[in-house]
Amino acid sequence: MLINFVYIKRDTPIHRLDPRVKFALLFAYSLSAAQTSNFWFILAGFIGAIYYYRSARLKWSETKRAWYFIIFITFILVFVNFFISGGAIVQGVDLSHPHHLFDLPFVHFTRTFPFLGPTKFPFTVESATFIMTQTMRNFSIAFLAVPIPFTTNPDKFGIAFKGMGISDKISYAIDLSLRFLPTTVRDFVTTLDAQRARGFEIDKLRGGIFGKVARLAPMIVPVVIGSVVGAEDIISAMELRCFGVGKRTWLVELQARRIDRLLITLAITGFAIVTLLNILGFIFTKGPLHFLHTQGIPAFLAP
Amino acid sequence: MTEQPNNLSEAMPDSPAVYVDKLSFRYRSLSDDTQTKPTSNLNGAEPLSQPRAIEDISFSLPAGKLMLIAGPSGCGKSTLLKCLNGLIPNSYKGSLSGEIQLNGRSIKGLSLRDLALTVGTMLQDPDKQIIGSTVEQEVAFGMENLAVPRKEMRQRIAEVLQQLHLEHYQHQSTFALSGGQRQQVAAAGLLVMQPSIFLFDEPFANLDSRAVDELEELIARLLAKGSTVLIVEHRVEEALRLQPDKVLLMRDGRQVFFGDAQQFLEIADPTQVKLPIESTLRLFSDPMQAREALLRPIMTKQKDERASPEPLLTFDDVHYRYSPHSEEVLHGITCQIRAGETIALLGPNGSGKSTLVKQALGLLRPTSGTVCISGENTRNLSVAQLAARIGYVFQSPGAMLFAPTVHKELSFGPENLRFPPDKIAASIDQAENALNIAQFDKRSPFSLSFGQQKRVAIASVLSMQGKILLLDEPTAGQDYRSYISFMEYLRSLPELDVLLIITHDIDLALRFTQRVLLLKEGRLVGDGLPLQVLADPTLLEDCNLRPTSLLRYLLTEKNAVA
Amino acid sequence: MAISERREERSRPNIWGIGVREVVLMALGAALYAGLSYVTNALQLPGASNVSLRPGIVIPLFFGAVFGPIVGAFTGGIGNLINDLLTGTVYWNWDVGNAIIGLVAGLAMYNTLGRYNSTVKIIVAEFYSVIGILIGLGFAAYSDIWVSKLTFASATTTEFIPASLPDIVLGLILLPILLIAYNAAVGRTGRG
Ligand SMILES: Nc1ncnc2c1ncn2[C@@H]1O[C@H](COP(=O)(O)OP(=O)(O)OP(=O)(O)O)[C@@H](O)[C@H]1O
Ligand SMILES: Nc1ncnc2c1ncn2[C@@H]1O[C@H](COP(=O)(O)OP(=O)(O)OP(=O)(O)O)[C@@H](O)[C@H]1O
Ligand SMILES: [Mg+2]
Ligand SMILES: [Mg+2]
């Protein structure tokens, strides 16, 4: 079960992209999408994201673990929240007169015994639209996020952050942590193996969550302490090979092609425009400049 | 007290490359409290709980020369190197006295980084040295720090990997390397930096003879280029082929001999350090007697073969690959191991020895084929259950050690197996005495010398009293005497059924085992009596095994008899 | 004479400085955090919610408390980012949240200078850790009101509580164990 960074070597447009672009797109979009609940805007992003994801040519078998997780989260974010918040989940849009579709039977707390009684649960055009919007928002972000680890060679992350204007030390630390990752995990795993080889029953840890952890502690702690004390060795080993003497060169390099620069500019300007529109939306209470603040209910739902 | 770094790089004319005078060091005693500044135990008030690790060492070595440092495990070899490369006092606390000059300049107060420009060190435990996550990164690391231009880096990497025949692994993750490969990569990462003084701490442990040859070639080339090399090695026989100009022999932290190789061979005691057979033979009057003394295969509990026909451990067409998309490591291993056998598993680096042995314990499960222990398929047994019957010692002690004290380390296994308290105590004592580590009982395993750590690791498995014992390179990092005495102890274990030893040491196979398995690229290419299997020179050649002086001697003997 | 340059670096009052030592430690911390989270996931500790339960949470707390806020913040933030990358899902506000956890835990340095040889100091560390977890996960969970358009109620019930409660319990259990063990280990091995 040794850690394998999920990177999959292929030659696709996304693989060829400069890692900085992938991060720029992800952050620009998720920050923009956070600023609106407009159905059409999110739909556009959703379609764009799908296109982006398709061109990464990732197989379902490779990514399904991630997707199960995403689907689970989306379910919580959308439906669980929908019920917890009594259907009134629509955010940042005018809800003065909702178009009521039908009622779902539901329970709510009452003052008198048995403190739990049936209630009506209004299902409105707005909430329907919002559920769709929110689902699409989540997936579109996922479509931009998932390809990053699968299509980016781990060697390139550190220098990518450096290229994003993060301080030399920090970005080098990022590079280092990715180098340490396999090593530390190897330490965990080999130590666990070595302990299993001496009869430690990691395979059948019983007890509840905390019981498990309590049983795990005597295993985790020494490993952690071991590697932290071992950090002394790592530091020495690095200094023994002149780490920190002065300016350093990097074996891996990034070249931003024209397309990369173009995409980054697009991402940033796009984000700027959305933010501007969002602000203008506060000033103009109607008209095109207000649309980020409207829900943009699709025709087939419109009452 | 720290002086401003003085530039070591440009050497002072006609001054020795390495000059050491009255050097002594004592590790900060375990009893002192972390708060106290190390200076406090300088002024005579040294706690006696801990003896000096090295005591007044003095020698000097001219530039461009090679020095061999030999001596029993725990005698202070690594400590001496740590003083030279600045790990002491920069990283290890303690009380240091004496004078060290490199290229004619004192190194007092220099930081590791400044020293590293002049002194290149290969640590004893490659796991502690390797930082890069891929072989390429690892080799490049030092050059990156020295701001070597990318083009030159790529070229140097290509060269060194090609010289060590590692090109094939350039992009492999370092954690996916075999023990020996890891050692080679660590060496490569150091060699490309081209400092003027090299320190190698047991570079040959874990290496097959071909790898040793290649490394020796590289070292020879360094010397020719005029750099100075200090090398610590238990495999004296190999090291001597480098024709060291000077030899430093240490015992209990003191230097007992410093001079040139010739004298060393005369004074050295063959029971202490492993020497060419000729010097051993000097001890015996007639060769037959020598043979008797040398070849005494360990007979584990003598079961009559016919009485217990069913083998204890069977590998049936075992295939293994580490991950679906990585290439297969074991290609159908089939062999049977019966009670009462002692076996040496030989083979080149990366041939799959460790991988194979881990199958028996269920740490790795065969991708196809089966492993059975006394007829029972191991697939149905948990690792812990198997561990009750099979003891396995990992190749690198670092992987096994974790407990705060040696004692806790040894009691961990027996406790998991739910031994009764008195039995635990007994088995621990037994194991500690077998590997004479009793004196470290209360110490932290992390504070031991590499060889001592290895012994603790072995003891921690012995204390579980498994009937089957699988040792992965038990002799690596061991001095000759402690490894002989350990083997002799195994002889005396009453309830041991099977002993399997992974090793690169032909002599060990010849002297202590009844059967040799030869593994090459995941296939068994040899199986039989040691002298028979090892008699075939082409086979040895294929498996990167070099006939030792003992083997040659025995073969000539054999032919003489026949 | 046996005083090393590093020792002086260490006892420097400035707890915000970054030297080679810090760079390496923060890198190691992040790797440990990501690695441990990953391995414990593989050990199938049942997730208490969409935010899976990680004993690993103790790593940013520990690194913060012993090596300072910057190291702690990096350990938490980048460690979580790497784990996100391993599971193939990046949620930037949770990365920030984890960074905050390590940062706040690191403020304990002001009172303890990173040495934990007395019960009081350990309690101080525990205190900062709990605050850190509350603020950090608070930020992460409630920023989802804006990022994923949750209501306050659902942010609380589906994210904040299920995430912070187990983390606090785990932190309170594991942190002292680690601190004590570390203090002892440093003494025994004559390192650090
Ligand atoms: N960090 C440490 N703290 C305390 N004592 C130590 C430490 N490291 C080593 N020692 C002790 O110092 C002595 C010399 O250790 P050293 O590592 O130099 O031995 P060595 O000659 O390299 O042995 P080996 O051949 O097994 O590597 C040993 O007795 C060891 O127990
Ligand atoms: N965790 C791993 N993942 C992928 N490949 C691995 C892993 N461990 C080892 N290998 C590869 O499997 C092969 C056999 O490794 P193994 O450790 O069994 O060799 P070995 O015979 O023990 O060599 P050595 O004598 O150097 O220890 C090597 O080529 C190595 O690169
Ligand atoms: Mg040593
Ligand atoms: Mg091996």
Coordinates of C-alpha atoms in Angstrom, one line a residue, chain C residues 4-72:
Chain C
S4 CA 26.5 24.7 17.2
E5 CA 25.3 27.5 15.1
R6 CA 22.0 25.7 14.9
R7 CA 21.6 25.7 18.6
E8 CA 21.8 29.4 18.6
E9 CA 19.4 29.6 15.7
R10 CA 17.0 27.5 17.8
S11 CA 17.0 29.5 21.0
R12 CA 16.5 32.7 19.0
P13 CA 13.5 34.5 20.5
N14 CA 12.0 35.4 17.1
I15 CA 9.5 32.6 16.5
W16 CA 8.5 33.8 13.1
G17 CA 11.9 33.4 11.4
I18 CA 12.5 30.8 8.7
G19 CA 16.0 29.2 8.4
V20 CA 17.1 26.1 6.6
R21 CA 16.0 24.1 9.7
E22 CA 12.5 25.5 9.5
V23 CA 12.2 24.9 5.8
V24 CA 13.1 21.3 6.3
L25 CA 10.8 20.9 9.3
M26 CA 7.8 22.4 7.7
A27 CA 8.3 20.2 4.6
L28 CA 8.6 17.2 6.8
G29 CA 5.5 18.2 8.8
A30 CA 3.4 18.6 5.7
A31 CA 4.6 15.3 4.3
L32 CA 3.8 13.6 7.7
Y33 CA 0.4 15.2 7.9
A34 CA -0.5 14.2 4.3
G35 CA 1.1 10.8 4.7
L36 CA -0.5 10.0 8.1
S37 CA -3.9 11.1 6.9
Y38 CA -3.5 9.0 3.8
V39 CA -2.3 5.9 5.7
T40 CA -5.0 6.2 8.3
N41 CA -7.6 6.5 5.5
A42 CA -6.1 3.3 4.2
L43 CA -6.6 1.7 7.6
Q44 CA -10.3 2.6 7.1
L45 CA -11.0 4.6 10.2
P46 CA -14.7 5.2 9.6
G47 CA -15.3 8.8 8.5
A48 CA -17.5 10.7 11.0
S49 CA -18.8 12.9 8.2
N50 CA -17.7 14.1 4.8
V51 CA -14.7 15.4 6.7
S52 CA -13.0 12.1 7.4
L53 CA -11.7 11.5 10.9
R54 CA -7.9 11.9 11.1
P55 CA -5.6 11.2 14.0
G56 CA -3.2 13.1 11.7
I57 CA -4.7 16.4 13.0
V58 CA -2.2 16.1 15.8
I59 CA 0.7 16.7 13.4
P60 CA 0.0 20.4 12.6
L61 CA -0.7 20.9 16.3
F62 CA 2.5 19.3 17.3
F63 CA 4.7 21.0 14.7
G64 CA 3.1 24.3 15.5
A65 CA 3.6 23.9 19.2
V66 CA 7.2 22.7 19.0
F67 CA 8.6 24.6 15.9
G68 CA 6.4 27.7 15.7
P69 CA 3.4 29.2 13.9
I70 CA 5.0 29.4 10.4
V71 CA 6.0 25.7 10.5
G72 CA 2.6 24.8 11.9

